[in-house]
Amino acid sequence: MPSPYFTKLTKIMLLTQTEENYLKAIFKHSEEAGKGVATTNAIAIEMNTAPASVTDMLRRLSEKKLINYEKYKGVSLTDSGRQVATELIRKHRLWECFLVDKLDFEWDEIHDIAEQLEHVNSPELIRRLNEYLGTPRFDPHGDPIPDEHGNIPEREFITLSNLEPGQTGELIGLQEHPDSLMKFLKKINVAIGTKITVLEYNEFDESLYIQINNEKKGGLSRKVSDNLLMKVI
Amino acid sequence: MPSPYFTKLTKIMLLTQTEENYLKAIFKHSEEAGKGVATTNAIAIEMNTAPASVTDMLRRLSEKKLINYEKYKGVSLTDSGRQVATELIRKHRLWECFLVDKLDFEWDEIHDIAEQLEHVNSPELIRRLNEYLGTPRFDPHGDPIPDEHGNIPEREFITLSNLEPGQTGELIGLQEHPDSLMKFLKKINVAIGTKITVLEYNEFDESLYIQINNEKKGGLSRKVSDNLLMKVI
DNA sequence: TAAGACTTTTAGATTAATCTAAAAATATTT
DNA sequence: AAATATTTTTAGATTAATCTAAAAGTCTTA
């Protein structure tokens, strides 16, 4: 309707998967990382490309007004860039819920599949998927799922490494979730929701002696306990 | 394991989405259409590209041994090309089942979404999705779903236009399913499984006077009745 | 603060997928 | 079987996304 009266042109810009992935990488290394801006190098490492390729893409994303970019000064997302990024994260995490809740995948098997599914473009699909899953707020790794407006639920947590001997907490998420960590946790029977009691703190290597769900006891390295996000109970 | 003893190198060739779409188009215009070979022009129309682009792609698919191609002679799928094509069709139709059965989409809303989902690459995902859906043999349009080996269930049918007055049939599929046809059928309350009785044949324009599910009566053009695949009951 | 180290950008190529225009091959019709 | 029409291929460009090598900018540290 070419009328002079319409006020808001919600331009639906079709992005390539690559562009989408760059926006996610920028989100991760600026806002999510707590820094204001992402650096070219960080993005290159995240995307597994040469820094020169990143510079090139930054120029293009900047032209499309998805990022704020000044040469040599790092990069941050504009409002519309942030909207795209959080929508992708929302889609990724909803699909992860689907894979675990409905198709019985395990939490260490879903990332690569969700990485593909997140690029499927259909707002109605996501609306219905979200409803079908019961509007989950967290994904199978405990990561918060942004809502339609890009608001991300806050989690209050303390890392297991910061619990005092005697305290018990419930696992609500992971700081990072590399495959190796998830496989290890599976082996010792720790998952989202598991209760862990700190029995002893070992000063020498900063490891913990813990009890899992009031049953098995065992040791846990500092590196692992740093990655476990707990709610004290 | 670089051993001289392994015999079968199941080369998993990663194809681009575009290449995959060409293979589907070739399948549609050769085997599925009952012809031996697909022509450059037919593929160009199907893919919405210039014939020159098709020629280019044919050269590349031929190099990858996915098609049999001789200049000016048309093109057919090799065994591995056919395997890729039927897997795509399988994925497409399983996703369509998911969209309708689980997310309550209607049959005229699912094609474009399934067109994207079919390119997600994860055999395990499809294995589980198929199981989750109860191993359906036909999709929401009544189209047969190829099995893992590319075997396509046969349907026996007669078009509604070939039923005699007095005969009743059940709708089991559509010859083609453009949006306009599906929307029309929705409006007159005809869907897969609907029973249709032919009451009269109108010689002048070859239209039919029919009764739907022993209730409403109405007329149907030849063009529509040619597209309705029925099982006589 | 100047030298060296590191980061980032520029320059120039490459590949996949596309286009238009023109040439070549095949098919159809008189 | 010529002439004409249609289909298909070739030739030469273009765009997105990537690369390597080299130049430019910024940071760190001696």
Short mmCIF file of C-alpha atoms (C1' of nucleotides) in Angstrom, two decimals:
data_model
loop_
_atom_site.label_atom_id
_atom_site.label_comp_id
_atom_site.label_asym_id
_atom_site.label_seq_id
_atom_site.Cartn_x
_atom_site.Cartn_y
_atom_site.Cartn_z
CA MET A 1 0.00 0.00 0.00
CA PRO A 2 2.06 2.99 -1.16
CA SER A 3 0.36 5.48 1.12
CA PRO A 4 2.07 8.56 2.56
CA TYR A 5 0.36 7.80 5.85
CA PHE A 6 2.13 4.71 7.08
CA THR A 7 4.67 5.63 9.68
CA LYS A 8 6.75 2.61 10.52
CA LEU A 9 8.55 0.68 7.90
CA THR A 10 9.47 -2.55 9.61
CA LYS A 11 12.05 -3.54 7.10
CA ILE A 12 12.45 -7.26 7.16
CA MET A 13 16.00 -7.64 6.11
CA LEU A 14 16.93 -11.08 4.90
CA LEU A 15 20.34 -12.00 6.18
CA THR A 16 22.54 -14.86 5.09
CA GLN A 17 23.34 -17.57 7.62
CA THR A 18 26.87 -16.28 7.71
CA GLU A 19 25.76 -12.76 8.57
CA GLU A 20 23.52 -14.19 11.27
CA ASN A 21 26.39 -16.16 12.72
CA TYR A 22 28.59 -13.07 12.84
CA LEU A 23 25.89 -11.20 14.74
CA LYS A 24 25.69 -14.02 17.27
CA ALA A 25 29.46 -14.01 17.65
CA ILE A 26 29.47 -10.25 18.18
CA PHE A 27 26.70 -10.52 20.77
CA LYS A 28 28.63 -13.21 22.60
CA HIS A 29 31.86 -11.23 22.74
CA SER A 30 30.38 -7.84 23.53
CA GLU A 31 27.23 -7.83 25.69
CA GLU A 32 27.20 -11.41 26.88
CA ALA A 33 30.87 -11.21 27.81
CA GLY A 34 30.17 -8.04 29.78
CA LYS A 35 32.48 -6.02 27.53
CA GLY A 36 31.16 -3.11 25.53
CA VAL A 37 32.70 -4.12 22.24
CA ALA A 38 33.91 -7.22 20.47
CA THR A 39 37.34 -7.26 18.83
CA THR A 40 38.12 -8.41 15.32
CA ASN A 41 40.36 -11.15 16.62
CA ALA A 42 37.84 -12.54 19.09
CA ILE A 43 35.27 -12.72 16.32
CA ALA A 44 37.77 -14.37 13.97
CA ILE A 45 38.51 -17.05 16.54
CA GLU A 46 34.82 -17.56 17.30
CA MET A 47 33.97 -17.84 13.61
CA ASN A 48 37.02 -19.83 12.67
CA THR A 49 38.05 -17.41 9.94
CA ALA A 50 40.91 -15.07 9.14
CA PRO A 51 40.77 -11.62 10.75
CA ALA A 52 40.76 -10.11 7.27
CA SER A 53 37.47 -11.87 6.54
CA VAL A 54 36.02 -10.42 9.72
CA THR A 55 36.99 -6.88 8.78
CA ASP A 56 35.25 -7.40 5.48
CA MET A 57 32.08 -8.63 7.08
CA LEU A 58 32.12 -5.82 9.64
CA ARG A 59 32.11 -3.31 6.83
CA ARG A 60 29.04 -4.95 5.33
CA LEU A 61 27.15 -5.37 8.60
CA SER A 62 27.89 -1.76 9.34
CA GLU A 63 26.41 -0.70 5.99
CA LYS A 64 23.27 -2.59 6.93
CA LYS A 65 23.17 -0.72 10.23
CA LEU A 66 23.34 -3.89 12.28
CA ILE A 67 26.53 -2.94 14.10
CA ASN A 68 28.38 0.15 15.31
CA TYR A 69 31.80 -0.08 13.79
CA GLU A 70 34.75 2.24 13.77
CA LYS A 71 38.01 1.01 12.33
CA TYR A 72 40.40 -0.28 14.98
CA LYS A 73 37.88 0.51 17.73
CA GLY A 74 35.96 -2.74 18.02
CA VAL A 75 32.31 -3.35 17.34
CA SER A 76 28.95 -3.42 19.12
CA LEU A 77 25.41 -4.26 18.03
CA THR A 78 22.83 -1.66 17.11
CA ASP A 79 19.28 -2.17 18.35
CA SER A 80 18.29 -4.03 15.21
CA GLY A 81 21.48 -6.08 15.29
CA ARG A 82 20.75 -7.00 18.89
CA GLN A 83 17.20 -7.96 17.95
CA VAL A 84 18.49 -10.35 15.29
CA ALA A 85 21.06 -11.85 17.66
CA THR A 86 18.64 -12.45 20.53
CA GLU A 87 16.07 -13.94 18.15
CA LEU A 88 18.70 -16.39 16.97
CA ILE A 89 19.60 -17.30 20.54
CA ARG A 90 15.91 -17.68 21.32
CA LYS A 91 15.42 -20.01 18.37
CA HIS A 92 18.55 -21.99 19.19
CA ARG A 93 17.50 -22.58 22.78
CA LEU A 94 13.89 -23.39 21.98
CA TRP A 95 15.03 -25.99 19.47
CA GLU A 96 17.36 -27.43 22.11
CA CYS A 97 14.36 -27.82 24.40
CA PHE A 98 12.51 -29.59 21.63
CA LEU A 99 15.37 -31.98 20.96
CA VAL A 100 15.69 -32.96 24.62
CA ASP A 101 12.06 -32.80 25.79
CA LYS A 102 10.39 -34.32 22.75
CA LEU A 103 13.04 -36.33 20.91
CA ASP A 104 14.95 -37.55 23.98
CA PHE A 105 18.35 -36.30 22.92
CA GLU A 106 20.94 -35.75 25.64
CA TRP A 107 22.39 -32.35 26.44
CA ASP A 108 25.72 -33.10 24.79
CA GLU A 109 24.14 -34.07 21.45
CA ILE A 110 22.03 -31.07 20.59
CA HIS A 111 24.26 -28.09 19.90
CA ASP A 112 25.17 -28.75 16.29
CA ILE A 113 21.61 -29.60 15.33
CA ALA A 114 20.20 -26.48 16.99
CA GLU A 115 22.93 -24.50 15.25
CA GLN A 116 21.29 -25.44 11.96
CA LEU A 117 17.68 -25.20 13.07
CA GLU A 118 18.12 -21.68 14.41
CA HIS A 119 18.47 -20.34 10.87
CA VAL A 120 15.05 -21.53 9.77
CA ASN A 121 13.07 -18.37 9.22
CA SER A 122 9.42 -18.49 10.28
CA PRO A 123 8.16 -16.40 13.16
CA GLU A 124 4.95 -18.42 13.26
CA LEU A 125 6.94 -21.63 13.59
CA ILE A 126 8.78 -20.28 16.60
CA ARG A 127 5.57 -18.94 18.13
CA ARG A 128 3.99 -22.37 17.89
CA LEU A 129 7.11 -24.26 18.92
CA ASN A 130 7.39 -22.10 22.03
CA GLU A 131 3.77 -22.81 22.89
CA TYR A 132 4.15 -26.52 22.20
CA LEU A 133 7.07 -26.62 24.62
CA GLY A 134 5.14 -24.70 27.28
CA THR A 135 7.10 -21.43 27.03
CA PRO A 136 10.25 -22.68 28.73
CA ARG A 137 12.47 -20.04 30.37
CA PHE A 138 15.68 -22.08 30.31
CA ASP A 139 17.14 -24.55 27.86
CA PRO A 140 18.57 -28.00 28.68
CA HIS A 141 21.93 -26.46 29.62
CA GLY A 142 20.21 -24.05 31.98
CA ASP A 143 20.80 -21.11 29.64
CA PRO A 144 18.07 -18.45 29.68
CA ILE A 145 15.79 -18.17 26.65
CA PRO A 146 15.24 -14.59 25.44
CA ASP A 147 11.59 -13.62 24.97
CA GLU A 148 10.17 -12.24 21.70
CA HIS A 149 11.44 -8.78 22.57
CA GLY A 150 14.97 -9.89 23.31
CA ASN A 151 14.65 -9.70 27.09
CA ILE A 152 16.79 -12.33 28.72
CA PRO A 153 15.66 -13.80 32.07
CA GLU A 154 18.16 -13.12 34.85
CA ARG A 155 19.49 -16.02 36.83
CA GLU A 156 20.87 -15.62 40.30
CA PHE A 157 23.62 -18.07 40.94
CA ILE A 158 26.84 -18.79 42.76
CA THR A 159 29.50 -21.06 41.33
CA LEU A 160 29.99 -24.32 43.19
CA SER A 161 33.57 -23.25 43.85
CA ASN A 162 32.19 -20.41 45.96
CA LEU A 163 30.03 -22.56 48.22
CA GLU A 164 31.26 -23.15 51.76
CA PRO A 165 31.72 -26.65 53.15
CA GLY A 166 28.38 -27.69 54.58
CA GLN A 167 26.32 -25.82 52.01
CA THR A 168 24.09 -27.55 49.48
CA GLY A 169 23.09 -26.20 46.10
CA GLU A 170 21.11 -27.22 43.05
CA LEU A 171 22.76 -27.11 39.63
CA ILE A 172 20.95 -24.54 37.50
CA GLY A 173 23.42 -23.97 34.70
CA LEU A 174 26.95 -24.08 33.32
CA GLN A 175 29.35 -21.19 32.77
CA GLU A 176 30.60 -22.71 29.51
CA HIS A 177 29.45 -26.01 28.11
CA PRO A 178 32.11 -27.71 26.07
CA ASP A 179 31.39 -31.28 25.11
CA SER A 180 34.06 -32.61 27.42
CA LEU A 181 32.47 -31.02 30.48
CA MET A 182 28.99 -32.28 29.66
CA LYS A 183 30.27 -35.80 29.04
CA PHE A 184 32.15 -35.74 32.34
CA LEU A 185 29.09 -34.55 34.27
CA LYS A 186 26.98 -37.23 32.64
CA LYS A 187 29.49 -39.82 33.81
CA ILE A 188 29.33 -38.70 37.44
CA ASN A 189 25.55 -38.36 37.21
CA VAL A 190 25.31 -34.60 37.47
CA ALA A 191 22.68 -32.76 35.45
CA ILE A 192 20.52 -29.64 35.70
CA GLY A 193 18.55 -30.03 38.93
CA THR A 194 21.12 -32.22 40.68
CA LYS A 195 21.74 -31.37 44.35
CA ILE A 196 25.36 -31.09 45.39
CA THR A 197 26.66 -30.74 48.94
CA VAL A 198 30.16 -29.47 49.58
CA LEU A 199 31.72 -31.69 52.22
CA GLU A 200 35.33 -30.50 52.22
CA TYR A 201 37.55 -27.93 50.58
CA ASN A 202 41.01 -29.05 49.64
CA GLU A 203 43.39 -26.15 49.93
CA PHE A 204 46.27 -27.70 48.00
CA ASP A 205 44.60 -27.92 44.55
CA GLU A 206 41.38 -26.10 45.43
CA SER A 207 39.39 -29.24 44.71
CA LEU A 208 36.18 -30.11 46.54
CA TYR A 209 34.95 -33.28 48.14
CA ILE A 210 31.24 -33.39 47.41
CA GLN A 211 28.11 -35.45 47.77
CA ILE A 212 25.70 -35.83 44.85
CA ASN A 213 21.95 -36.04 45.56
CA ASN A 214 22.69 -37.28 49.10
CA GLU A 215 24.18 -40.39 47.61
CA LYS A 216 27.55 -40.84 45.97
CA LYS A 217 30.56 -38.89 47.18
CA GLY A 218 33.60 -37.86 45.18
CA GLY A 219 36.17 -35.22 44.33
CA LEU A 220 35.80 -32.34 41.91
CA SER A 221 38.55 -30.16 40.45
CA ARG A 222 38.49 -26.38 40.74
CA LYS A 223 38.12 -26.10 36.98
CA VAL A 224 34.89 -28.07 37.08
CA SER A 225 33.45 -26.42 40.20
CA ASP A 226 34.09 -23.00 38.63
CA ASN A 227 31.81 -23.98 35.79
CA LEU A 228 28.85 -25.18 37.84
CA LEU A 229 26.24 -22.48 38.49
CA MET A 230 24.29 -23.25 41.65
CA LYS A 231 21.28 -22.04 43.54
CA VAL A 232 21.85 -22.43 47.29
CA ILE A 233 19.15 -24.47 49.01
CA MET B 1 41.89 -45.59 10.48
CA PRO B 2 43.98 -45.79 7.31
CA SER B 3 43.84 -49.54 6.91
CA PRO B 4 44.09 -51.33 3.56
CA TYR B 5 41.31 -53.62 4.70
CA PHE B 6 38.27 -51.44 4.73
CA THR B 7 36.27 -52.00 1.64
CA LYS B 8 33.51 -49.47 1.44
CA LEU B 9 34.20 -45.80 1.55
CA THR B 10 30.83 -44.25 2.23
CA LYS B 11 31.85 -40.80 1.18
CA ILE B 12 29.64 -38.31 2.91
CA MET B 13 29.62 -35.50 0.45
CA LEU B 14 28.49 -32.20 1.88
CA LEU B 15 26.33 -30.42 -0.64
CA THR B 16 25.20 -26.83 -0.60
CA GLN B 17 21.48 -26.16 -0.23
CA THR B 18 21.45 -25.01 -3.82
CA GLU B 19 22.94 -28.25 -5.06
CA GLU B 20 20.39 -30.15 -2.99
CA ASN B 21 17.57 -28.14 -4.51
CA TYR B 22 18.79 -28.85 -8.02
CA LEU B 23 18.82 -32.59 -7.27
CA LYS B 24 15.24 -32.38 -6.04
CA ALA B 25 14.22 -30.48 -9.16
CA ILE B 26 15.90 -33.07 -11.36
CA PHE B 27 14.18 -35.89 -9.49
CA LYS B 28 10.83 -34.19 -9.91
CA HIS B 29 11.23 -33.67 -13.65
CA SER B 30 12.76 -37.02 -14.49
CA GLU B 31 11.63 -39.98 -12.38
CA GLU B 32 8.67 -38.46 -10.62
CA ALA B 33 7.33 -37.06 -13.87
CA GLY B 34 7.64 -40.49 -15.46
CA LYS B 35 10.15 -39.20 -18.01
CA GLY B 36 13.63 -40.58 -18.17
CA VAL B 37 15.44 -37.28 -18.20
CA ALA B 38 14.91 -33.70 -17.09
CA THR B 39 15.57 -30.85 -19.51
CA THR B 40 17.60 -27.75 -18.80
CA ASN B 41 14.58 -25.55 -19.36
CA ALA B 42 12.30 -27.48 -17.02
CA ILE B 43 14.93 -27.27 -14.30
CA ALA B 44 15.41 -23.55 -14.92
CA ILE B 45 11.68 -22.92 -14.53
CA GLU B 46 11.49 -25.11 -11.43
CA MET B 47 14.48 -23.36 -9.85
CA ASN B 48 13.53 -19.91 -11.01
CA THR B 49 16.90 -19.29 -12.65
CA ALA B 50 18.29 -18.66 -16.11
CA PRO B 51 18.97 -21.75 -18.24
CA ALA B 52 22.62 -20.73 -18.38
CA SER B 53 22.84 -21.10 -14.62
CA VAL B 54 21.39 -24.57 -14.87
CA THR B 55 23.94 -25.67 -17.45
CA ASP B 56 26.63 -24.48 -15.11
CA MET B 57 25.26 -26.41 -12.17
CA LEU B 58 24.77 -29.54 -14.27
CA ARG B 59 28.45 -29.50 -15.11
CA ARG B 60 29.30 -29.37 -11.42
CA LEU B 61 26.80 -32.01 -10.30
CA SER B 62 28.09 -34.22 -13.06
CA GLU B 63 31.66 -33.84 -11.81
CA LYS B 64 30.43 -34.96 -8.39
CA LYS B 65 28.84 -38.02 -10.01
CA LEU B 66 25.39 -37.11 -8.79
CA ILE B 67 23.85 -36.92 -12.26
CA ASN B 68 24.25 -38.44 -15.70
CA TYR B 69 24.69 -35.55 -18.05
CA GLU B 70 25.45 -35.30 -21.73
CA LYS B 71 25.30 -31.91 -23.39
CA TYR B 72 22.01 -31.26 -25.12
CA LYS B 73 20.72 -34.70 -24.06
CA GLY B 74 19.02 -33.92 -20.76
CA VAL B 75 19.92 -35.23 -17.35
CA SER B 76 19.08 -38.05 -14.92
CA LEU B 77 20.15 -38.92 -11.40
CA THR B 78 22.84 -41.45 -10.58
CA ASP B 79 22.24 -43.82 -7.68
CA SER B 80 23.89 -41.49 -5.22
CA GLY B 81 22.07 -38.49 -6.66
CA ARG B 82 18.79 -40.34 -6.27
CA GLN B 83 19.69 -41.22 -2.70
CA VAL B 84 20.24 -37.56 -1.87
CA ALA B 85 17.01 -36.52 -3.57
CA THR B 86 14.82 -39.10 -1.87
CA GLU B 87 16.37 -38.31 1.50
CA LEU B 88 15.46 -34.66 1.00
CA ILE B 89 11.90 -35.59 0.06
CA ARG B 90 11.75 -37.86 3.10
CA LYS B 91 12.92 -35.07 5.36
CA HIS B 92 10.57 -32.55 3.79
CA ARG B 93 7.54 -34.77 4.23
CA LEU B 94 8.40 -35.85 7.77
CA TRP B 95 8.75 -32.21 8.79
CA GLU B 96 5.38 -31.48 7.18
CA CYS B 97 3.87 -34.21 9.36
CA PHE B 98 5.46 -32.62 12.40
CA LEU B 99 4.12 -29.17 11.55
CA VAL B 100 0.57 -30.42 11.11
CA ASP B 101 0.38 -33.20 13.70
CA LYS B 102 2.29 -31.52 16.51
CA LEU B 103 2.16 -27.78 15.86
CA ASP B 104 -1.36 -27.65 14.38
CA PHE B 105 -0.41 -25.94 11.15
CA GLU B 106 -2.76 -26.33 8.20
CA TRP B 107 -1.77 -28.05 4.99
CA ASP B 108 -1.46 -24.81 3.06
CA GLU B 109 0.97 -23.24 5.54
CA ILE B 110 3.72 -25.81 5.74
CA HIS B 111 5.52 -26.01 2.43
CA ASP B 112 7.90 -23.08 2.79
CA ILE B 113 8.85 -24.02 6.32
CA ALA B 114 9.52 -27.64 5.39
CA GLU B 115 11.53 -26.38 2.44
CA GLN B 116 13.95 -24.88 4.94
CA LEU B 117 13.86 -27.67 7.51
CA GLU B 118 14.67 -30.33 4.91
CA HIS B 119 18.21 -28.99 4.61
CA VAL B 120 19.07 -29.56 8.25
CA ASN B 121 21.65 -32.30 8.20
CA SER B 122 21.41 -34.86 11.00
CA PRO B 123 20.48 -38.47 10.28
CA GLU B 124 19.88 -39.07 13.97
CA LEU B 125 17.44 -36.17 14.09
CA ILE B 126 15.42 -37.65 11.25
CA ARG B 127 15.54 -41.11 12.79
CA ARG B 128 14.09 -39.76 16.01
CA LEU B 129 11.62 -37.43 14.34
CA ASN B 130 10.27 -40.32 12.30
CA GLU B 131 9.86 -42.39 15.44
CA TYR B 132 8.26 -39.50 17.32
CA LEU B 133 5.71 -39.17 14.54
CA GLY B 134 4.99 -42.91 14.50
CA THR B 135 6.66 -43.67 11.15
CA PRO B 136 4.01 -42.08 8.95
CA ARG B 137 3.75 -43.36 5.37
CA PHE B 138 2.08 -40.28 3.93
CA ASP B 139 2.40 -36.57 4.61
CA PRO B 140 -0.45 -34.10 5.21
CA HIS B 141 -0.98 -33.69 1.46
CA GLY B 142 -1.22 -37.44 1.02
CA ASP B 143 2.21 -37.63 -0.61
CA PRO B 144 4.17 -40.82 0.11
CA ILE B 145 7.18 -40.59 2.40
CA PRO B 146 10.28 -42.43 1.10
CA ASP B 147 11.88 -44.81 3.59
CA GLU B 148 15.56 -44.62 4.64
CA HIS B 149 16.57 -46.53 1.52
CA GLY B 150 14.71 -44.28 -0.88
CA ASN B 151 11.81 -46.69 -1.47
CA ILE B 152 8.61 -44.78 -2.06
CA PRO B 153 5.29 -46.38 -1.01
CA GLU B 154 2.97 -46.93 -3.96
CA ARG B 155 -0.50 -45.46 -3.82
CA GLU B 156 -3.35 -46.88 -5.84
CA PHE B 157 -5.72 -44.17 -6.84
CA ILE B 158 -8.18 -42.93 -9.39
CA THR B 159 -8.78 -39.25 -10.01
CA LEU B 160 -12.20 -38.01 -8.96
CA SER B 161 -12.80 -37.02 -12.58
CA ASN B 162 -12.67 -40.70 -13.47
CA LEU B 163 -15.30 -41.84 -10.97
CA GLU B 164 -18.71 -42.75 -12.36
CA PRO B 165 -21.85 -41.08 -11.07
CA GLY B 166 -23.00 -43.09 -8.05
CA GLN B 167 -19.47 -43.99 -6.94
CA THR B 168 -18.01 -42.78 -3.66
CA GLY B 169 -14.33 -42.30 -2.91
CA GLU B 170 -12.08 -41.09 -0.15
CA LEU B 171 -9.56 -38.36 -0.87
CA ILE B 172 -6.06 -39.78 -0.41
CA GLY B 173 -3.93 -37.17 -2.16
CA LEU B 174 -3.52 -34.38 -4.68
CA GLN B 175 -1.90 -34.51 -8.09
CA GLU B 176 -0.36 -31.07 -7.60
CA HIS B 177 -0.85 -28.91 -4.57
CA PRO B 178 -0.64 -25.23 -5.35
CA ASP B 179 -1.73 -22.92 -2.59
CA SER B 180 -4.83 -21.87 -4.48
CA LEU B 181 -6.13 -25.45 -4.71
CA MET B 182 -5.52 -26.15 -1.03
CA LYS B 183 -7.22 -22.95 0.02
CA PHE B 184 -10.22 -23.74 -2.18
CA LEU B 185 -10.54 -27.25 -0.79
CA LYS B 186 -10.32 -25.90 2.74
CA LYS B 187 -13.18 -23.54 1.94
CA ILE B 188 -15.46 -26.33 0.71
CA ASN B 189 -14.39 -28.54 3.62
CA VAL B 190 -12.47 -31.12 1.66
CA ALA B 191 -9.30 -32.60 3.16
CA ILE B 192 -7.38 -35.86 3.12
CA GLY B 193 -9.85 -38.53 4.29
CA THR B 194 -12.96 -36.70 3.08
CA LYS B 195 -15.55 -38.90 1.37
CA ILE B 196 -16.90 -37.62 -1.92
CA THR B 197 -19.81 -39.09 -3.87
CA VAL B 198 -20.27 -38.27 -7.54
CA LEU B 199 -23.93 -37.49 -8.09
CA GLU B 200 -23.94 -36.18 -11.65
CA TYR B 201 -21.61 -35.64 -14.56
CA ASN B 202 -22.10 -32.49 -16.53
CA GLU B 203 -21.15 -33.10 -20.14
CA PHE B 204 -20.98 -29.46 -21.21
CA ASP B 205 -18.02 -28.35 -19.06
CA GLU B 206 -17.12 -31.77 -17.61
CA SER B 207 -17.91 -30.55 -14.13
CA LEU B 208 -19.27 -32.82 -11.42
CA TYR B 209 -22.12 -32.44 -8.99
CA ILE B 210 -20.89 -34.04 -5.79
CA GLN B 211 -21.78 -34.72 -2.17
CA ILE B 212 -19.18 -34.23 0.56
CA ASN B 213 -19.20 -36.59 3.55
CA ASN B 214 -22.88 -37.38 2.94
CA GLU B 215 -23.69 -33.77 3.74
CA LYS B 216 -23.22 -30.70 1.58
CA LYS B 217 -23.67 -30.90 -2.16
CA GLY B 218 -22.04 -28.71 -4.78
CA GLY B 219 -20.34 -28.44 -8.14
CA LEU B 220 -16.72 -29.11 -8.96
CA SER B 221 -14.80 -28.10 -12.10
CA ARG B 222 -12.93 -30.60 -14.19
CA LYS B 223 -9.68 -28.89 -13.31
CA VAL B 224 -10.26 -29.56 -9.63
CA SER B 225 -11.58 -33.11 -10.01
CA ASP B 226 -8.53 -33.99 -12.11
CA ASN B 227 -6.36 -33.10 -9.15
CA LEU B 228 -8.14 -35.14 -6.50
CA LEU B 229 -6.69 -38.62 -6.02
CA MET B 230 -9.31 -41.00 -4.64
CA LYS B 231 -9.61 -44.48 -3.23
CA VAL B 232 -12.95 -45.97 -4.24
CA ILE B 233 -15.02 -47.17 -1.27
"C1'" DT C 1 59.26 7.46 24.49
"C1'" DA C 2 60.95 4.54 21.02
"C1'" DA C 3 61.21 -0.33 19.63
"C1'" DG C 4 59.05 -4.32 19.11
"C1'" DA C 5 54.86 -7.00 19.39
"C1'" DC C 6 50.43 -7.56 18.36
"C1'" DT C 7 46.07 -6.33 16.08
"C1'" DT C 8 43.60 -4.70 12.33
"C1'" DT C 9 42.95 -3.29 7.74
"C1'" DT C 10 43.96 -3.17 2.74
"C1'" DA C 11 45.06 -5.32 -1.63
"C1'" DG C 12 44.53 -8.78 -4.68
"C1'" DA C 13 42.84 -13.67 -5.56
"C1'" DT C 14 39.54 -17.57 -5.46
"C1'" DT C 15 35.05 -20.21 -5.46
"C1'" DA C 16 29.97 -20.82 -5.75
"C1'" DA C 17 26.01 -19.17 -7.75
"C1'" DT C 18 24.09 -16.22 -10.38
"C1'" DC C 19 23.17 -13.00 -14.57
"C1'" DT C 20 22.89 -11.26 -19.84
"C1'" DA C 21 24.10 -11.65 -24.50
"C1'" DA C 22 25.64 -14.27 -28.12
"C1'" DA C 23 26.77 -18.62 -30.33
"C1'" DA C 24 25.81 -23.44 -31.21
"C1'" DA C 25 22.85 -27.40 -31.42
"C1'" DT C 26 18.45 -29.48 -31.99
"C1'" DA C 27 13.57 -29.53 -33.35
"C1'" DT C 28 9.75 -28.03 -36.14
"C1'" DT C 29 7.46 -26.46 -40.07
"C1'" DT C 30 6.72 -25.25 -44.51
"C1'" DA D 1 15.65 -30.36 -46.99
"C1'" DA D 2 15.78 -25.48 -46.02
"C1'" DA D 3 14.26 -22.01 -43.17
"C1'" DT D 4 12.73 -20.84 -38.87
"C1'" DA D 5 12.03 -21.44 -34.06
"C1'" DT D 6 13.42 -23.24 -29.80
"C1'" DT D 7 16.61 -25.01 -26.58
"C1'" DT D 8 21.03 -25.29 -24.74
"C1'" DT D 9 25.63 -23.94 -24.08
"C1'" DT D 10 29.56 -20.68 -23.94
"C1'" DA D 11 31.63 -16.30 -22.75
"C1'" DG D 12 32.24 -12.74 -19.80
"C1'" DA D 13 30.52 -10.22 -15.53
"C1'" DT D 14 28.91 -9.75 -10.70
"C1'" DT D 15 28.28 -10.64 -5.61
"C1'" DA D 16 29.14 -12.95 -1.11
"C1'" DA D 17 32.44 -15.06 1.55
"C1'" DT D 18 36.55 -16.48 1.97
"C1'" DC D 19 41.92 -16.63 1.72
"C1'" DT D 20 47.19 -14.92 2.02
"C1'" DA D 21 50.51 -11.43 2.19
"C1'" DA D 22 51.65 -6.95 3.15
"C1'" DA D 23 50.76 -2.40 5.10
"C1'" DA D 24 48.96 0.45 8.76
"C1'" DG D 25 47.55 1.31 13.42
"C1'" DT D 26 47.66 0.53 18.44
"C1'" DC D 27 49.62 -1.26 22.61
"C1'" DT D 28 53.24 -2.73 25.75
"C1'" DT D 29 57.49 -2.60 27.70
"C1'" DA D 30 62.17 -1.89 28.29
#
